[in-house]
Amino acid sequence: MKSNGTNHNLVVFSDFDGTISTQDVGNRLFHHFSQGKSEETVGKWQRNEIDSRQCLIGEAASMRPFTADELFEFIDSFEIDTSFHEFLSLIRRNDIPLYLLSDGLDLYINRILANNNINGIPVFANKAIVTPDGFKFEFPYFEHSCGSCANCKGYHIKTLCPEGHTSIYIGDGKSDLCALPEADIIFAKDYLANYCHEKKIEFLPFDNFSGITKLLTEQFPNLI
Ligand SMILES: [Mg+2]
Ligand SMILES: [Zn+2]
């Protein structure tokens, strides 16, 4: 782990689904409103038969008709890791930039952050709006895709982490794979931890943000 004695060279990137939120909200949302039919599309994505843009479009196509009220009521049932607040305080006290990178949808990420009084974190995600015909998507970063992602995390780390800074990545799943080669320090759990372990990629395991806060303050003793 690199540490050059100042705190101001760290840049943190975090996944949302299953990392900040305790569950994979995107997956649960499509599953719920399609009565499980979305899982066939998800299986194709897991087997790399389709990219994540095709996955989102396929999952959305399997949804029954829904109203915005129903959708947001469902989204409001999801919780975040409560220790994320403590982590965010550490990051903000030390003026460390934090970016949220997701191959999910801005619509539920922004809603859940707001529900938890969390403001001001730049979110880079795919965009969805609710129309009478279901979701309408926009993929603002698709042109920078690696071919597998709709919103490739590797691209954002490359463009947002200044030369000479140490990038920290926090994630849990398959949509985080493109972040791995770009990150100097990786915090991983679940699928991502197993993947790093198998591929012999160095990573720090975590269960929740309280563990990350503890490890960062140990590794970077200058943090206040
Ligand atoms: Mg995730
Ligand atoms: Zn990618």
Short mmCIF file of C-alpha atoms and ligand atoms in Angstrom, two decimals:
data_model
loop_
_atom_site.label_atom_id
_atom_site.label_comp_id
_atom_site.label_asym_id
_atom_site.label_seq_id
_atom_site.Cartn_x
_atom_site.Cartn_y
_atom_site.Cartn_z
CA MET A 1 0.00 0.00 0.00
CA LYS A 2 1.38 3.39 -0.98
CA SER A 3 1.54 6.21 1.55
CA ASN A 4 3.64 9.27 0.97
CA GLY A 5 2.86 11.03 4.21
CA THR A 6 0.08 13.35 3.06
CA ASN A 7 -3.60 12.61 3.05
CA HIS A 8 -4.41 14.70 0.08
CA ASN A 9 -3.32 12.25 -2.56
CA LEU A 10 -6.17 9.81 -1.96
CA VAL A 11 -9.19 9.56 -4.24
CA VAL A 12 -11.98 7.16 -3.30
CA PHE A 13 -14.37 5.44 -5.72
CA SER A 14 -17.26 3.32 -4.51
CA ASP A 15 -19.86 1.04 -6.00
CA PHE A 16 -23.45 1.48 -4.76
CA ASP A 17 -25.50 -1.73 -5.07
CA GLY A 18 -24.59 -4.21 -2.34
CA THR A 19 -21.71 -1.96 -1.24
CA ILE A 20 -23.31 1.24 0.09
CA SER A 21 -26.82 -0.25 -0.05
CA THR A 22 -27.13 -3.49 1.89
CA GLN A 23 -28.87 -5.20 -1.04
CA ASP A 24 -28.50 -5.12 -4.83
CA VAL A 25 -31.35 -2.64 -5.35
CA GLY A 26 -31.25 -2.77 -9.16
CA ASN A 27 -31.51 -6.53 -9.22
CA ARG A 28 -34.29 -6.61 -6.58
CA LEU A 29 -36.24 -3.87 -8.35
CA PHE A 30 -36.34 -5.62 -11.72
CA HIS A 31 -36.96 -8.97 -10.03
CA HIS A 32 -39.88 -7.54 -8.06
CA PHE A 33 -41.63 -5.78 -10.94
CA SER A 34 -41.13 -8.71 -13.33
CA GLN A 35 -42.13 -11.42 -10.82
CA GLY A 36 -38.67 -12.92 -11.25
CA LYS A 37 -38.68 -12.97 -15.07
CA SER A 38 -35.74 -10.54 -15.16
CA GLU A 39 -33.42 -13.28 -13.86
CA GLU A 40 -33.27 -14.96 -17.27
CA THR A 41 -31.66 -11.78 -18.66
CA VAL A 42 -29.37 -11.49 -15.63
CA GLY A 43 -28.18 -15.06 -16.26
CA LYS A 44 -27.16 -14.11 -19.80
CA TRP A 45 -25.19 -11.16 -18.42
CA GLN A 46 -23.51 -13.36 -15.82
CA ARG A 47 -22.47 -15.76 -18.60
CA ASN A 48 -21.12 -12.78 -20.63
CA GLU A 49 -23.62 -13.43 -23.44
CA ILE A 50 -24.89 -9.83 -23.29
CA ASP A 51 -23.40 -6.54 -22.09
CA SER A 52 -24.84 -4.62 -19.16
CA ARG A 53 -26.73 -2.16 -21.38
CA GLN A 54 -28.53 -5.08 -23.03
CA CYS A 55 -29.05 -6.52 -19.56
CA LEU A 56 -30.76 -3.36 -18.24
CA ILE A 57 -32.92 -3.06 -21.37
CA GLY A 58 -33.87 -6.76 -21.14
CA GLU A 59 -34.68 -6.56 -17.45
CA ALA A 60 -36.82 -3.46 -18.00
CA ALA A 61 -38.68 -5.17 -20.85
CA SER A 62 -39.70 -7.97 -18.47
CA MET A 63 -41.36 -5.57 -15.98
CA ARG A 64 -45.12 -5.36 -15.59
CA PRO A 65 -46.65 -1.88 -15.94
CA PHE A 66 -45.92 0.25 -12.86
CA THR A 67 -46.49 3.75 -11.56
CA ALA A 68 -43.78 6.08 -10.27
CA ASP A 69 -45.46 5.95 -6.83
CA GLU A 70 -45.24 2.16 -6.67
CA LEU A 71 -41.67 2.23 -7.85
CA PHE A 72 -40.50 4.80 -5.29
CA GLU A 73 -42.40 3.08 -2.50
CA PHE A 74 -40.45 -0.08 -3.32
CA ILE A 75 -37.14 1.81 -3.56
CA ASP A 76 -37.81 3.45 -0.19
CA SER A 77 -37.78 0.03 1.49
CA PHE A 78 -34.01 -0.33 0.92
CA GLU A 79 -31.37 0.58 3.46
CA ILE A 80 -27.76 1.60 3.37
CA ASP A 81 -24.89 0.27 5.47
CA THR A 82 -25.29 2.49 8.54
CA SER A 83 -21.51 2.73 8.97
CA PHE A 84 -21.27 4.55 5.64
CA HIS A 85 -22.04 7.79 7.54
CA GLU A 86 -18.94 7.41 9.70
CA PHE A 87 -16.83 6.63 6.60
CA LEU A 88 -18.23 9.70 4.81
CA SER A 89 -17.32 11.90 7.80
CA LEU A 90 -13.72 10.62 7.67
CA ILE A 91 -13.50 11.30 3.93
CA ARG A 92 -14.98 14.79 4.25
CA ARG A 93 -12.91 15.80 7.30
CA ASN A 94 -9.82 14.95 5.26
CA ASP A 95 -10.97 16.58 2.00
CA ILE A 96 -10.64 13.29 0.13
CA PRO A 97 -12.65 13.24 -3.10
CA LEU A 98 -15.29 10.49 -3.21
CA TYR A 99 -17.06 9.41 -6.39
CA LEU A 100 -19.87 6.92 -6.68
CA LEU A 101 -19.57 4.68 -9.76
CA SER A 102 -22.48 2.43 -10.70
CA ASP A 103 -23.54 0.37 -13.66
CA GLY A 104 -27.04 0.56 -12.16
CA LEU A 105 -29.45 3.49 -12.32
CA ASP A 106 -29.20 7.04 -10.97
CA LEU A 107 -32.92 7.03 -10.15
CA TYR A 108 -32.77 4.72 -7.15
CA ILE A 109 -29.23 5.69 -6.09
CA ASN A 110 -30.13 9.38 -5.74
CA ARG A 111 -33.40 8.51 -4.01
CA ILE A 112 -31.80 6.21 -1.42
CA LEU A 113 -28.94 8.65 -0.72
CA ALA A 114 -31.48 11.45 -0.20
CA ASN A 115 -33.57 9.19 2.07
CA ASN A 116 -30.47 8.90 4.25
CA ASN A 117 -29.69 12.65 4.19
CA ILE A 118 -26.56 12.10 2.10
CA ASN A 119 -25.90 14.93 -0.33
CA GLY A 120 -23.10 16.13 -2.53
CA ILE A 121 -21.50 12.87 -3.66
CA PRO A 122 -20.93 12.93 -7.44
CA VAL A 123 -22.77 9.94 -8.92
CA PHE A 124 -21.72 8.44 -12.26
CA ALA A 125 -24.44 5.97 -13.30
CA ASN A 126 -26.81 5.09 -16.11
CA LYS A 127 -29.92 7.26 -16.21
CA ALA A 128 -33.55 6.19 -16.03
CA ILE A 129 -36.80 8.10 -16.01
CA VAL A 130 -40.27 6.66 -15.45
CA THR A 131 -42.70 7.03 -18.37
CA PRO A 132 -46.21 5.57 -18.83
CA ASP A 133 -44.51 2.88 -20.96
CA GLY A 134 -41.96 1.95 -18.31
CA PHE A 135 -38.36 3.04 -17.96
CA LYS A 136 -36.68 5.28 -20.48
CA PHE A 137 -32.91 4.86 -20.27
CA GLU A 138 -29.97 7.04 -21.16
CA PHE A 139 -26.45 5.68 -21.15
CA PRO A 140 -24.32 8.84 -20.97
CA TYR A 141 -20.99 7.02 -20.70
CA PHE A 142 -21.63 4.17 -23.12
CA GLU A 143 -19.24 5.62 -25.72
CA HIS A 144 -16.42 5.02 -23.21
CA SER A 145 -17.47 1.43 -22.58
CA CYS A 146 -15.08 -1.51 -22.63
CA GLY A 147 -17.68 -3.56 -24.52
CA SER A 148 -19.10 -5.28 -21.42
CA CYS A 149 -20.27 -2.38 -19.25
CA ALA A 150 -22.88 0.30 -19.94
CA ASN A 151 -21.00 2.59 -17.57
CA CYS A 152 -17.42 1.34 -17.35
CA LYS A 153 -15.83 2.10 -13.99
CA GLY A 154 -12.30 1.82 -15.35
CA TYR A 155 -12.93 4.83 -17.59
CA HIS A 156 -14.07 7.02 -14.68
CA ILE A 157 -11.13 6.13 -12.45
CA LYS A 158 -8.74 6.89 -15.32
CA THR A 159 -10.30 10.30 -15.94
CA LEU A 160 -11.06 11.31 -12.31
CA CYS A 161 -7.91 10.20 -10.48
CA PRO A 162 -5.13 12.76 -11.07
CA GLU A 163 -1.61 11.60 -11.87
CA GLY A 164 0.34 10.75 -8.74
CA HIS A 165 -2.76 10.21 -6.60
CA THR A 166 -3.69 6.92 -4.97
CA SER A 167 -7.03 5.53 -6.12
CA ILE A 168 -9.05 3.47 -3.67
CA TYR A 169 -11.87 1.30 -5.01
CA ILE A 170 -14.66 -0.27 -2.95
CA GLY A 171 -16.98 -2.85 -4.48
CA ASP A 172 -18.66 -6.23 -4.33
CA GLY A 173 -19.64 -7.52 -7.78
CA LYS A 174 -19.13 -8.34 -11.41
CA SER A 175 -19.81 -4.74 -12.51
CA ASP A 176 -16.66 -3.71 -10.57
CA LEU A 177 -14.21 -5.79 -12.59
CA CYS A 178 -13.05 -2.96 -14.88
CA ALA A 179 -12.15 -0.88 -11.80
CA LEU A 180 -9.58 -3.43 -10.65
CA PRO A 181 -6.70 -2.65 -13.06
CA GLU A 182 -7.12 1.10 -12.44
CA ALA A 183 -7.25 1.03 -8.63
CA ASP A 184 -4.18 1.23 -6.39
CA ILE A 185 -6.01 -0.12 -3.36
CA ILE A 186 -9.00 -2.45 -3.65
CA PHE A 187 -11.56 -3.14 -0.94
CA ALA A 188 -13.64 -6.14 -1.99
CA LYS A 189 -16.34 -8.42 -0.64
CA ASP A 190 -18.54 -11.25 -1.96
CA TYR A 191 -18.20 -11.93 -5.71
CA LEU A 192 -15.44 -9.34 -6.14
CA ALA A 193 -13.39 -10.72 -3.24
CA ASN A 194 -13.67 -14.27 -4.67
CA TYR A 195 -12.68 -12.99 -8.11
CA CYS A 196 -9.62 -11.13 -6.74
CA HIS A 197 -8.66 -14.18 -4.73
CA GLU A 198 -8.90 -16.48 -7.79
CA LYS A 199 -6.99 -14.09 -10.04
CA LYS A 200 -4.40 -13.38 -7.34
CA ILE A 201 -5.22 -9.65 -7.35
CA GLU A 202 -4.23 -7.98 -4.09
CA PHE A 203 -7.25 -6.71 -2.14
CA LEU A 204 -8.43 -5.85 1.34
CA PRO A 205 -11.53 -7.76 2.45
CA PHE A 206 -14.37 -5.86 4.11
CA ASP A 207 -17.84 -6.60 5.46
CA ASN A 208 -19.06 -3.03 5.87
CA PHE A 209 -17.80 0.57 5.86
CA SER A 210 -16.86 0.42 9.50
CA GLY A 211 -14.11 -2.07 8.56
CA ILE A 212 -12.93 0.20 5.74
CA THR A 213 -12.82 3.24 8.05
CA LYS A 214 -10.74 1.24 10.53
CA LEU A 215 -8.28 -0.04 7.91
CA LEU A 216 -7.84 3.37 6.28
CA THR A 217 -7.13 5.10 9.57
CA GLU A 218 -4.59 2.39 10.40
CA GLN A 219 -2.89 2.55 7.00
CA PHE A 220 -2.92 6.34 6.77
CA PRO A 221 -2.13 7.57 10.29
CA ASN A 222 -2.23 11.21 9.17
CA LEU A 223 -5.98 11.02 8.65
CA ILE A 224 -7.86 13.09 11.20
MG MG B 1 -22.40 -3.91 -6.40
ZN ZN B 2 -15.97 -2.09 -18.33
#
